Amino acid sequence: MSPSATATATFALAGLLGLASFGGPWVLLPAVVLVGALVAVGWPDLLDLPARRGTTALLVLVTVAAAVATTAAVLTARSRGTEIAGVLGHAPAVAALALLAAFAHQLLRRDGRPRLVESVTAAVAGQAVVVLGSAWIAVPSTYAGATLAPVVLAALVATAAVSATTWPLRVVGPVNLLVGGAAGWLAGVAVVVLGGGGIVSEGRWAVAGIVAGAGAGVLVSAWRALSSRLPAARTVPAALAVAAAPLALAGAGAYLVGRLLL
């Protein structure tokens, strides 16, 4: 896949997450699982790992576990009328169990376990990506509501488009900061103009959009610097993982913006 096709896939997945954020946890759950599954399927190819099927199965399992746990936490907090701030308290437990599962996967390998350290390290990194992605389910529960997700995703899409160009990284990095911040600010202002700002003031939406957009610029630029050096990055499974990974990584950041700035 070409960089433009990868950016298009990022746009499509961002649109899916943005629309699903207005449907509640049960609608967000399959959308988040889809993003995580794309990471899981392409991650072993992207990093040229041994035992690829086992690594993919492990990452899919962690994706589903993290998404289900977050959904259950959000629904439980809503039903009890309790503070929603602790809905990601399960994440460290899921990450710890996933780490144990990564070691168990290596013990079950029957290929002589070549490149053991590389395989474990890559699997744990992939687990971190998909666990962070589960935070999208909690984003609509912040004070900003469901409209926060499209604001963050708009900045991600804009910076992904810049990263799809042939410009060198030394140019893409600064441009992404500017484009991301501008896209986030415009999206935040649009939310207020369209009446979706809720109880959050216009000034806070603007600040949150700029911060989220600048963060998206840093994230996408760093991800391009890492993934563009990998030989398999343009094969279809790996390219889909390249497209989905920034969206998953941005989930926790979007939740923090909603909790701390709005």
PDB file of C-alpha atoms in Angstrom:
ATOM      1  CA  MET A   1       0.000   0.000   0.000  1.00  0.00           C
ATOM      2  CA  SER A   2       1.173   3.502  -0.801  1.00  0.00           C
ATOM      3  CA  PRO A   3       1.429   6.195   1.902  1.00  0.00           C
ATOM      4  CA  SER A   4      -1.693   7.857   0.488  1.00  0.00           C
ATOM      5  CA  ALA A   5      -3.641   4.593   0.731  1.00  0.00           C
ATOM      6  CA  THR A   6      -2.450   4.149   4.313  1.00  0.00           C
ATOM      7  CA  ALA A   7      -3.585   7.690   5.141  1.00  0.00           C
ATOM      8  CA  THR A   8      -6.958   6.920   3.530  1.00  0.00           C
ATOM      9  CA  ALA A   9      -7.314   3.867   5.760  1.00  0.00           C
ATOM     10  CA  THR A  10      -6.537   6.058   8.782  1.00  0.00           C
ATOM     11  CA  PHE A  11      -9.235   8.498   7.643  1.00  0.00           C
ATOM     12  CA  ALA A  12     -11.804   5.700   7.258  1.00  0.00           C
ATOM     13  CA  LEU A  13     -11.046   4.223  10.670  1.00  0.00           C
ATOM     14  CA  ALA A  14     -11.121   7.689  12.265  1.00  0.00           C
ATOM     15  CA  GLY A  15     -14.536   8.304  10.717  1.00  0.00           C
ATOM     16  CA  LEU A  16     -15.772   5.002  12.095  1.00  0.00           C
ATOM     17  CA  LEU A  17     -14.535   5.817  15.609  1.00  0.00           C
ATOM     18  CA  GLY A  18     -15.947   9.343  15.425  1.00  0.00           C
ATOM     19  CA  LEU A  19     -19.412   8.128  14.440  1.00  0.00           C
ATOM     20  CA  ALA A  20     -19.348   5.252  16.919  1.00  0.00           C
ATOM     21  CA  SER A  21     -18.550   7.640  19.780  1.00  0.00           C
ATOM     22  CA  PHE A  22     -22.101   9.002  19.525  1.00  0.00           C
ATOM     23  CA  GLY A  23     -23.618   5.533  19.825  1.00  0.00           C
ATOM     24  CA  GLY A  24     -22.490   4.681  23.342  1.00  0.00           C
ATOM     25  CA  PRO A  25     -20.172   1.994  24.718  1.00  0.00           C
ATOM     26  CA  TRP A  26     -21.853  -0.929  22.947  1.00  0.00           C
ATOM     27  CA  VAL A  27     -21.323   0.757  19.561  1.00  0.00           C
ATOM     28  CA  LEU A  28     -17.791   1.869  20.361  1.00  0.00           C
ATOM     29  CA  LEU A  29     -16.819  -1.620  21.507  1.00  0.00           C
ATOM     30  CA  PRO A  30     -16.763  -3.274  18.048  1.00  0.00           C
ATOM     31  CA  ALA A  31     -15.183  -0.181  16.476  1.00  0.00           C
ATOM     32  CA  VAL A  32     -12.318  -0.248  18.989  1.00  0.00           C
ATOM     33  CA  VAL A  33     -11.937  -4.013  18.583  1.00  0.00           C
ATOM     34  CA  LEU A  34     -11.708  -3.552  14.798  1.00  0.00           C
ATOM     35  CA  VAL A  35      -8.911  -0.991  15.152  1.00  0.00           C
ATOM     36  CA  GLY A  36      -7.072  -3.257  17.588  1.00  0.00           C
ATOM     37  CA  ALA A  37      -7.586  -6.295  15.354  1.00  0.00           C
ATOM     38  CA  LEU A  38      -6.008  -4.485  12.407  1.00  0.00           C
ATOM     39  CA  VAL A  39      -3.008  -3.701  14.582  1.00  0.00           C
ATOM     40  CA  ALA A  40      -2.893  -7.326  15.731  1.00  0.00           C
ATOM     41  CA  VAL A  41      -3.045  -8.811  12.229  1.00  0.00           C
ATOM     42  CA  GLY A  42      -0.365  -6.564  10.770  1.00  0.00           C
ATOM     43  CA  TRP A  43       1.950  -6.170  13.769  1.00  0.00           C
ATOM     44  CA  PRO A  44       3.953  -9.411  13.276  1.00  0.00           C
ATOM     45  CA  ASP A  45       4.403  -8.683   9.552  1.00  0.00           C
ATOM     46  CA  LEU A  46       5.373  -5.083  10.217  1.00  0.00           C
ATOM     47  CA  LEU A  47       8.115  -6.134  12.642  1.00  0.00           C
ATOM     48  CA  ASP A  48       8.985  -9.398  10.841  1.00  0.00           C
ATOM     49  CA  LEU A  49       8.397 -11.497  13.947  1.00  0.00           C
ATOM     50  CA  PRO A  50       8.592 -15.269  14.382  1.00  0.00           C
ATOM     51  CA  ALA A  51       5.488 -17.184  15.496  1.00  0.00           C
ATOM     52  CA  ARG A  52       3.250 -14.690  13.744  1.00  0.00           C
ATOM     53  CA  ARG A  53      -0.073 -16.480  14.159  1.00  0.00           C
ATOM     54  CA  GLY A  54       0.440 -16.869  17.898  1.00  0.00           C
ATOM     55  CA  THR A  55       1.393 -13.197  18.283  1.00  0.00           C
ATOM     56  CA  THR A  56      -1.657 -12.099  16.304  1.00  0.00           C
ATOM     57  CA  ALA A  57      -3.963 -14.318  18.374  1.00  0.00           C
ATOM     58  CA  LEU A  58      -2.433 -12.931  21.566  1.00  0.00           C
ATOM     59  CA  LEU A  59      -2.919  -9.318  20.481  1.00  0.00           C
ATOM     60  CA  VAL A  60      -6.520  -9.950  19.411  1.00  0.00           C
ATOM     61  CA  LEU A  61      -7.234 -11.529  22.802  1.00  0.00           C
ATOM     62  CA  VAL A  62      -5.751  -8.535  24.631  1.00  0.00           C
ATOM     63  CA  THR A  63      -7.705  -6.145  22.404  1.00  0.00           C
ATOM     64  CA  VAL A  64     -11.014  -7.820  23.214  1.00  0.00           C
ATOM     65  CA  ALA A  65     -10.211  -8.129  26.934  1.00  0.00           C
ATOM     66  CA  ALA A  66      -9.265  -4.444  27.274  1.00  0.00           C
ATOM     67  CA  ALA A  67     -12.287  -3.238  25.280  1.00  0.00           C
ATOM     68  CA  VAL A  68     -14.742  -5.425  27.196  1.00  0.00           C
ATOM     69  CA  ALA A  69     -13.258  -4.404  30.546  1.00  0.00           C
ATOM     70  CA  THR A  70     -13.530  -0.701  29.680  1.00  0.00           C
ATOM     71  CA  THR A  71     -17.095  -1.113  28.430  1.00  0.00           C
ATOM     72  CA  ALA A  72     -18.087  -2.940  31.599  1.00  0.00           C
ATOM     73  CA  ALA A  73     -16.477  -0.257  33.769  1.00  0.00           C
ATOM     74  CA  VAL A  74     -18.269   2.574  31.943  1.00  0.00           C
ATOM     75  CA  LEU A  75     -21.658   0.832  32.107  1.00  0.00           C
ATOM     76  CA  THR A  76     -21.200  -0.038  35.791  1.00  0.00           C
ATOM     77  CA  ALA A  77     -20.275   3.538  36.685  1.00  0.00           C
ATOM     78  CA  ARG A  78     -23.300   4.862  34.813  1.00  0.00           C
ATOM     79  CA  SER A  79     -25.710   2.415  36.421  1.00  0.00           C
ATOM     80  CA  ARG A  80     -24.451   3.223  39.906  1.00  0.00           C
ATOM     81  CA  GLY A  81     -24.199   6.946  39.300  1.00  0.00           C
ATOM     82  CA  THR A  82     -20.631   6.907  40.608  1.00  0.00           C
ATOM     83  CA  GLU A  83     -17.599   8.933  39.553  1.00  0.00           C
ATOM     84  CA  ILE A  84     -16.603   8.052  36.005  1.00  0.00           C
ATOM     85  CA  ALA A  85     -12.932   8.959  36.533  1.00  0.00           C
ATOM     86  CA  GLY A  86     -11.908   5.451  37.546  1.00  0.00           C
ATOM     87  CA  VAL A  87     -13.128   3.601  34.459  1.00  0.00           C
ATOM     88  CA  LEU A  88      -9.572   2.996  33.245  1.00  0.00           C
ATOM     89  CA  GLY A  89      -8.442   1.587  36.582  1.00  0.00           C
ATOM     90  CA  HIS A  90      -8.535  -1.891  35.061  1.00  0.00           C
ATOM     91  CA  ALA A  91      -5.908  -1.037  32.430  1.00  0.00           C
ATOM     92  CA  PRO A  92      -2.841  -1.862  34.587  1.00  0.00           C
ATOM     93  CA  ALA A  93      -4.360  -5.239  35.474  1.00  0.00           C
ATOM     94  CA  VAL A  94      -5.102  -6.023  31.822  1.00  0.00           C
ATOM     95  CA  ALA A  95      -1.567  -4.983  30.857  1.00  0.00           C
ATOM     96  CA  ALA A  96      -0.056  -7.154  33.612  1.00  0.00           C
ATOM     97  CA  LEU A  97      -2.069 -10.207  32.588  1.00  0.00           C
ATOM     98  CA  ALA A  98      -1.170  -9.546  28.963  1.00  0.00           C
ATOM     99  CA  LEU A  99       2.515  -9.552  29.900  1.00  0.00           C
ATOM    100  CA  LEU A 100       2.124 -12.946  31.539  1.00  0.00           C
ATOM    101  CA  ALA A 101       0.285 -14.166  28.455  1.00  0.00           C
ATOM    102  CA  ALA A 102       3.176 -12.989  26.275  1.00  0.00           C
ATOM    103  CA  PHE A 103       5.599 -15.136  28.272  1.00  0.00           C
ATOM    104  CA  ALA A 104       3.173 -18.077  28.171  1.00  0.00           C
ATOM    105  CA  HIS A 105       2.999 -17.724  24.391  1.00  0.00           C
ATOM    106  CA  GLN A 106       6.777 -18.028  24.175  1.00  0.00           C
ATOM    107  CA  LEU A 107       6.741 -21.144  26.351  1.00  0.00           C
ATOM    108  CA  LEU A 108       4.223 -22.749  23.999  1.00  0.00           C
ATOM    109  CA  ARG A 109       6.290 -22.118  20.882  1.00  0.00           C
ATOM    110  CA  ARG A 110       7.601 -25.251  19.189  1.00  0.00           C
ATOM    111  CA  ASP A 111      10.014 -23.703  16.701  1.00  0.00           C
ATOM    112  CA  GLY A 112      13.031 -23.602  18.998  1.00  0.00           C
ATOM    113  CA  ARG A 113      12.162 -20.041  20.076  1.00  0.00           C
ATOM    114  CA  PRO A 114      14.510 -18.100  17.770  1.00  0.00           C
ATOM    115  CA  ARG A 115      14.735 -14.329  18.407  1.00  0.00           C
ATOM    116  CA  LEU A 116      13.053 -14.800  21.768  1.00  0.00           C
ATOM    117  CA  VAL A 117      13.801 -11.371  23.252  1.00  0.00           C
ATOM    118  CA  GLU A 118      12.759  -9.605  20.055  1.00  0.00           C
ATOM    119  CA  SER A 119       9.508 -11.552  19.913  1.00  0.00           C
ATOM    120  CA  VAL A 120       8.582 -10.837  23.542  1.00  0.00           C
ATOM    121  CA  THR A 121       9.484  -7.151  23.296  1.00  0.00           C
ATOM    122  CA  ALA A 122       7.473  -6.649  20.113  1.00  0.00           C
ATOM    123  CA  ALA A 123       4.467  -8.523  21.498  1.00  0.00           C
ATOM    124  CA  VAL A 124       4.434  -6.424  24.680  1.00  0.00           C
ATOM    125  CA  ALA A 125       4.735  -3.227  22.633  1.00  0.00           C
ATOM    126  CA  GLY A 126       1.758  -4.300  20.541  1.00  0.00           C
ATOM    127  CA  GLN A 127      -0.204  -5.086  23.691  1.00  0.00           C
ATOM    128  CA  ALA A 128       0.451  -1.576  24.992  1.00  0.00           C
ATOM    129  CA  VAL A 129      -0.891  -0.116  21.738  1.00  0.00           C
ATOM    130  CA  VAL A 130      -4.177  -2.039  21.834  1.00  0.00           C
ATOM    131  CA  VAL A 131      -4.713  -1.492  25.580  1.00  0.00           C
ATOM    132  CA  LEU A 132      -4.338   2.269  25.091  1.00  0.00           C
ATOM    133  CA  GLY A 133      -6.866   2.046  22.262  1.00  0.00           C
ATOM    134  CA  SER A 134      -9.550   0.789  24.644  1.00  0.00           C
ATOM    135  CA  ALA A 135      -9.617   4.271  26.231  1.00  0.00           C
ATOM    136  CA  TRP A 136     -11.724   5.509  23.299  1.00  0.00           C
ATOM    137  CA  ILE A 137     -14.689   3.758  24.916  1.00  0.00           C
ATOM    138  CA  ALA A 138     -14.314   5.991  27.966  1.00  0.00           C
ATOM    139  CA  VAL A 139     -13.876   9.275  26.047  1.00  0.00           C
ATOM    140  CA  PRO A 140     -17.631  10.042  25.698  1.00  0.00           C
ATOM    141  CA  SER A 141     -17.939   9.698  29.483  1.00  0.00           C
ATOM    142  CA  THR A 142     -15.778  12.781  30.101  1.00  0.00           C
ATOM    143  CA  TYR A 143     -17.277  16.236  30.603  1.00  0.00           C
ATOM    144  CA  ALA A 144     -16.709  16.972  26.926  1.00  0.00           C
ATOM    145  CA  GLY A 145     -18.984  14.126  25.900  1.00  0.00           C
ATOM    146  CA  ALA A 146     -18.936  12.265  22.608  1.00  0.00           C
ATOM    147  CA  THR A 147     -17.974  15.393  20.627  1.00  0.00           C
ATOM    148  CA  LEU A 148     -14.419  15.223  21.959  1.00  0.00           C
ATOM    149  CA  ALA A 149     -13.607  12.162  19.836  1.00  0.00           C
ATOM    150  CA  PRO A 150     -14.199  13.876  16.456  1.00  0.00           C
ATOM    151  CA  VAL A 151     -12.082  16.849  17.573  1.00  0.00           C
ATOM    152  CA  VAL A 152      -9.085  14.646  18.352  1.00  0.00           C
ATOM    153  CA  LEU A 153      -9.656  12.450  15.312  1.00  0.00           C
ATOM    154  CA  ALA A 154      -9.820  15.474  13.009  1.00  0.00           C
ATOM    155  CA  ALA A 155      -6.342  16.483  14.120  1.00  0.00           C
ATOM    156  CA  LEU A 156      -5.097  12.917  13.642  1.00  0.00           C
ATOM    157  CA  VAL A 157      -6.477  12.748  10.108  1.00  0.00           C
ATOM    158  CA  ALA A 158      -4.950  16.114   9.191  1.00  0.00           C
ATOM    159  CA  THR A 159      -1.515  15.146  10.471  1.00  0.00           C
ATOM    160  CA  ALA A 160      -1.755  11.718   8.827  1.00  0.00           C
ATOM    161  CA  ALA A 161      -2.361  13.473   5.503  1.00  0.00           C
ATOM    162  CA  VAL A 162       0.770  15.560   6.001  1.00  0.00           C
ATOM    163  CA  SER A 163       2.764  12.457   6.922  1.00  0.00           C
ATOM    164  CA  ALA A 164       1.638  10.769   3.697  1.00  0.00           C
ATOM    165  CA  THR A 165       3.612  13.294   1.645  1.00  0.00           C
ATOM    166  CA  THR A 166       7.168  12.725   0.450  1.00  0.00           C
ATOM    167  CA  TRP A 167       8.457  15.579   2.581  1.00  0.00           C
ATOM    168  CA  PRO A 168      11.419  14.716   4.812  1.00  0.00           C
ATOM    169  CA  LEU A 169      10.771  14.183   8.497  1.00  0.00           C
ATOM    170  CA  ARG A 170      12.565  17.388   9.460  1.00  0.00           C
ATOM    171  CA  VAL A 171       9.814  19.222   7.544  1.00  0.00           C
ATOM    172  CA  VAL A 172       6.899  16.940   8.432  1.00  0.00           C
ATOM    173  CA  GLY A 173       7.500  17.243  12.194  1.00  0.00           C
ATOM    174  CA  PRO A 174       7.116  21.052  12.510  1.00  0.00           C
ATOM    175  CA  VAL A 175       4.352  21.155   9.886  1.00  0.00           C
ATOM    176  CA  ASN A 176       2.420  18.483  11.758  1.00  0.00           C
ATOM    177  CA  LEU A 177       2.594  20.528  14.953  1.00  0.00           C
ATOM    178  CA  LEU A 178       1.097  23.519  13.156  1.00  0.00           C
ATOM    179  CA  VAL A 179      -1.443  21.559  11.125  1.00  0.00           C
ATOM    180  CA  GLY A 180      -2.475  19.425  14.105  1.00  0.00           C
ATOM    181  CA  GLY A 181      -2.916  22.412  16.384  1.00  0.00           C
ATOM    182  CA  ALA A 182      -4.853  24.330  13.727  1.00  0.00           C
ATOM    183  CA  ALA A 183      -7.083  21.350  12.895  1.00  0.00           C
ATOM    184  CA  GLY A 184      -7.791  20.732  16.587  1.00  0.00           C
ATOM    185  CA  TRP A 185      -8.604  24.391  17.185  1.00  0.00           C
ATOM    186  CA  LEU A 186     -10.913  24.578  14.164  1.00  0.00           C
ATOM    187  CA  ALA A 187     -12.664  21.373  15.213  1.00  0.00           C
ATOM    188  CA  GLY A 188     -13.106  22.707  18.755  1.00  0.00           C
ATOM    189  CA  VAL A 189     -14.541  25.975  17.469  1.00  0.00           C
ATOM    190  CA  ALA A 190     -16.853  24.052  15.125  1.00  0.00           C
ATOM    191  CA  VAL A 191     -18.180  22.033  18.056  1.00  0.00           C
ATOM    192  CA  VAL A 192     -19.172  25.241  19.866  1.00  0.00           C
ATOM    193  CA  VAL A 193     -20.667  26.842  16.743  1.00  0.00           C
ATOM    194  CA  LEU A 194     -22.753  23.746  16.042  1.00  0.00           C
ATOM    195  CA  GLY A 195     -24.015  23.685  19.623  1.00  0.00           C
ATOM    196  CA  GLY A 196     -22.243  20.513  20.701  1.00  0.00           C
ATOM    197  CA  GLY A 197     -20.036  22.087  23.350  1.00  0.00           C
ATOM    198  CA  GLY A 198     -22.292  21.137  26.253  1.00  0.00           C
ATOM    199  CA  ILE A 199     -21.304  22.674  29.587  1.00  0.00           C
ATOM    200  CA  VAL A 200     -17.725  23.332  28.436  1.00  0.00           C
ATOM    201  CA  SER A 201     -16.868  26.926  27.518  1.00  0.00           C
ATOM    202  CA  GLU A 202     -15.701  27.987  24.067  1.00  0.00           C
ATOM    203  CA  GLY A 203     -12.281  28.970  25.405  1.00  0.00           C
ATOM    204  CA  ARG A 204     -11.673  25.550  26.888  1.00  0.00           C
ATOM    205  CA  TRP A 205     -12.725  23.825  23.692  1.00  0.00           C
ATOM    206  CA  ALA A 206     -10.231  25.936  21.747  1.00  0.00           C
ATOM    207  CA  VAL A 207      -7.395  25.195  24.179  1.00  0.00           C
ATOM    208  CA  ALA A 208      -8.244  21.499  24.287  1.00  0.00           C
ATOM    209  CA  GLY A 209      -8.326  21.370  20.481  1.00  0.00           C
ATOM    210  CA  ILE A 210      -4.913  22.993  20.191  1.00  0.00           C
ATOM    211  CA  VAL A 211      -3.359  20.717  22.819  1.00  0.00           C
ATOM    212  CA  ALA A 212      -4.926  17.587  21.329  1.00  0.00           C
ATOM    213  CA  GLY A 213      -3.906  18.643  17.832  1.00  0.00           C
ATOM    214  CA  ALA A 214      -0.305  19.346  18.799  1.00  0.00           C
ATOM    215  CA  GLY A 215      -0.188  15.997  20.571  1.00  0.00           C
ATOM    216  CA  ALA A 216      -1.543  14.306  17.461  1.00  0.00           C
ATOM    217  CA  GLY A 217       1.159  15.994  15.417  1.00  0.00           C
ATOM    218  CA  VAL A 218       3.906  14.676  17.678  1.00  0.00           C
ATOM    219  CA  LEU A 219       2.367  11.187  17.746  1.00  0.00           C
ATOM    220  CA  VAL A 220       1.882  10.848  14.002  1.00  0.00           C
ATOM    221  CA  SER A 221       5.304  12.298  13.199  1.00  0.00           C
ATOM    222  CA  ALA A 222       7.017   9.936  15.625  1.00  0.00           C
ATOM    223  CA  TRP A 223       5.050   6.993  14.236  1.00  0.00           C
ATOM    224  CA  ARG A 224       6.067   7.890  10.675  1.00  0.00           C
ATOM    225  CA  ALA A 225       9.721   8.093  11.760  1.00  0.00           C
ATOM    226  CA  LEU A 226       9.474   4.595  13.249  1.00  0.00           C
ATOM    227  CA  SER A 227       7.303   2.805  10.696  1.00  0.00           C
ATOM    228  CA  SER A 228       8.741   4.278   7.511  1.00  0.00           C
ATOM    229  CA  ARG A 229      12.091   2.615   8.207  1.00  0.00           C
ATOM    230  CA  LEU A 230      10.566  -0.873   8.309  1.00  0.00           C
ATOM    231  CA  PRO A 231      10.893  -2.822   5.029  1.00  0.00           C
ATOM    232  CA  ALA A 232       7.480  -4.504   5.324  1.00  0.00           C
ATOM    233  CA  ALA A 233       5.553  -1.298   6.023  1.00  0.00           C
ATOM    234  CA  ARG A 234       3.916  -1.246   2.567  1.00  0.00           C
ATOM    235  CA  THR A 235       2.560  -4.792   2.529  1.00  0.00           C
ATOM    236  CA  VAL A 236      -1.200  -4.792   3.056  1.00  0.00           C
ATOM    237  CA  PRO A 237      -1.425  -6.281   6.590  1.00  0.00           C
ATOM    238  CA  ALA A 238       1.499  -4.197   7.841  1.00  0.00           C
ATOM    239  CA  ALA A 239       0.185  -1.031   6.178  1.00  0.00           C
ATOM    240  CA  LEU A 240      -3.197  -1.492   7.869  1.00  0.00           C
ATOM    241  CA  ALA A 241      -1.387  -1.803  11.207  1.00  0.00           C
ATOM    242  CA  VAL A 242       0.518   1.391  10.379  1.00  0.00           C
ATOM    243  CA  ALA A 243      -2.815   3.094   9.642  1.00  0.00           C
ATOM    244  CA  ALA A 244      -4.564   1.829  12.800  1.00  0.00           C
ATOM    245  CA  ALA A 245      -1.788   2.133  15.399  1.00  0.00           C
ATOM    246  CA  PRO A 246      -1.844   5.976  15.760  1.00  0.00           C
ATOM    247  CA  LEU A 247      -5.601   5.855  16.310  1.00  0.00           C
ATOM    248  CA  ALA A 248      -5.194   3.252  19.043  1.00  0.00           C
ATOM    249  CA  LEU A 249      -2.333   5.152  20.679  1.00  0.00           C
ATOM    250  CA  ALA A 250      -4.381   8.366  20.710  1.00  0.00           C
ATOM    251  CA  GLY A 251      -7.186   6.837  22.790  1.00  0.00           C
ATOM    252  CA  ALA A 252      -5.550   7.429  26.167  1.00  0.00           C
ATOM    253  CA  GLY A 253      -4.448  10.913  25.116  1.00  0.00           C
ATOM    254  CA  ALA A 254      -7.991  11.850  24.122  1.00  0.00           C
ATOM    255  CA  TYR A 255      -9.276  10.631  27.480  1.00  0.00           C
ATOM    256  CA  LEU A 256      -6.665  12.709  29.320  1.00  0.00           C
ATOM    257  CA  VAL A 257      -7.650  15.805  27.362  1.00  0.00           C
ATOM    258  CA  GLY A 258     -11.278  15.254  28.295  1.00  0.00           C
ATOM    259  CA  ARG A 259     -10.474  14.723  31.962  1.00  0.00           C
ATOM    260  CA  LEU A 260      -7.806  17.368  32.529  1.00  0.00           C
ATOM    261  CA  LEU A 261      -8.603  20.196  30.093  1.00  0.00           C
ATOM    262  CA  LEU A 262     -12.377  19.966  29.794  1.00  0.00           C
TER     263      LEU A 262
END
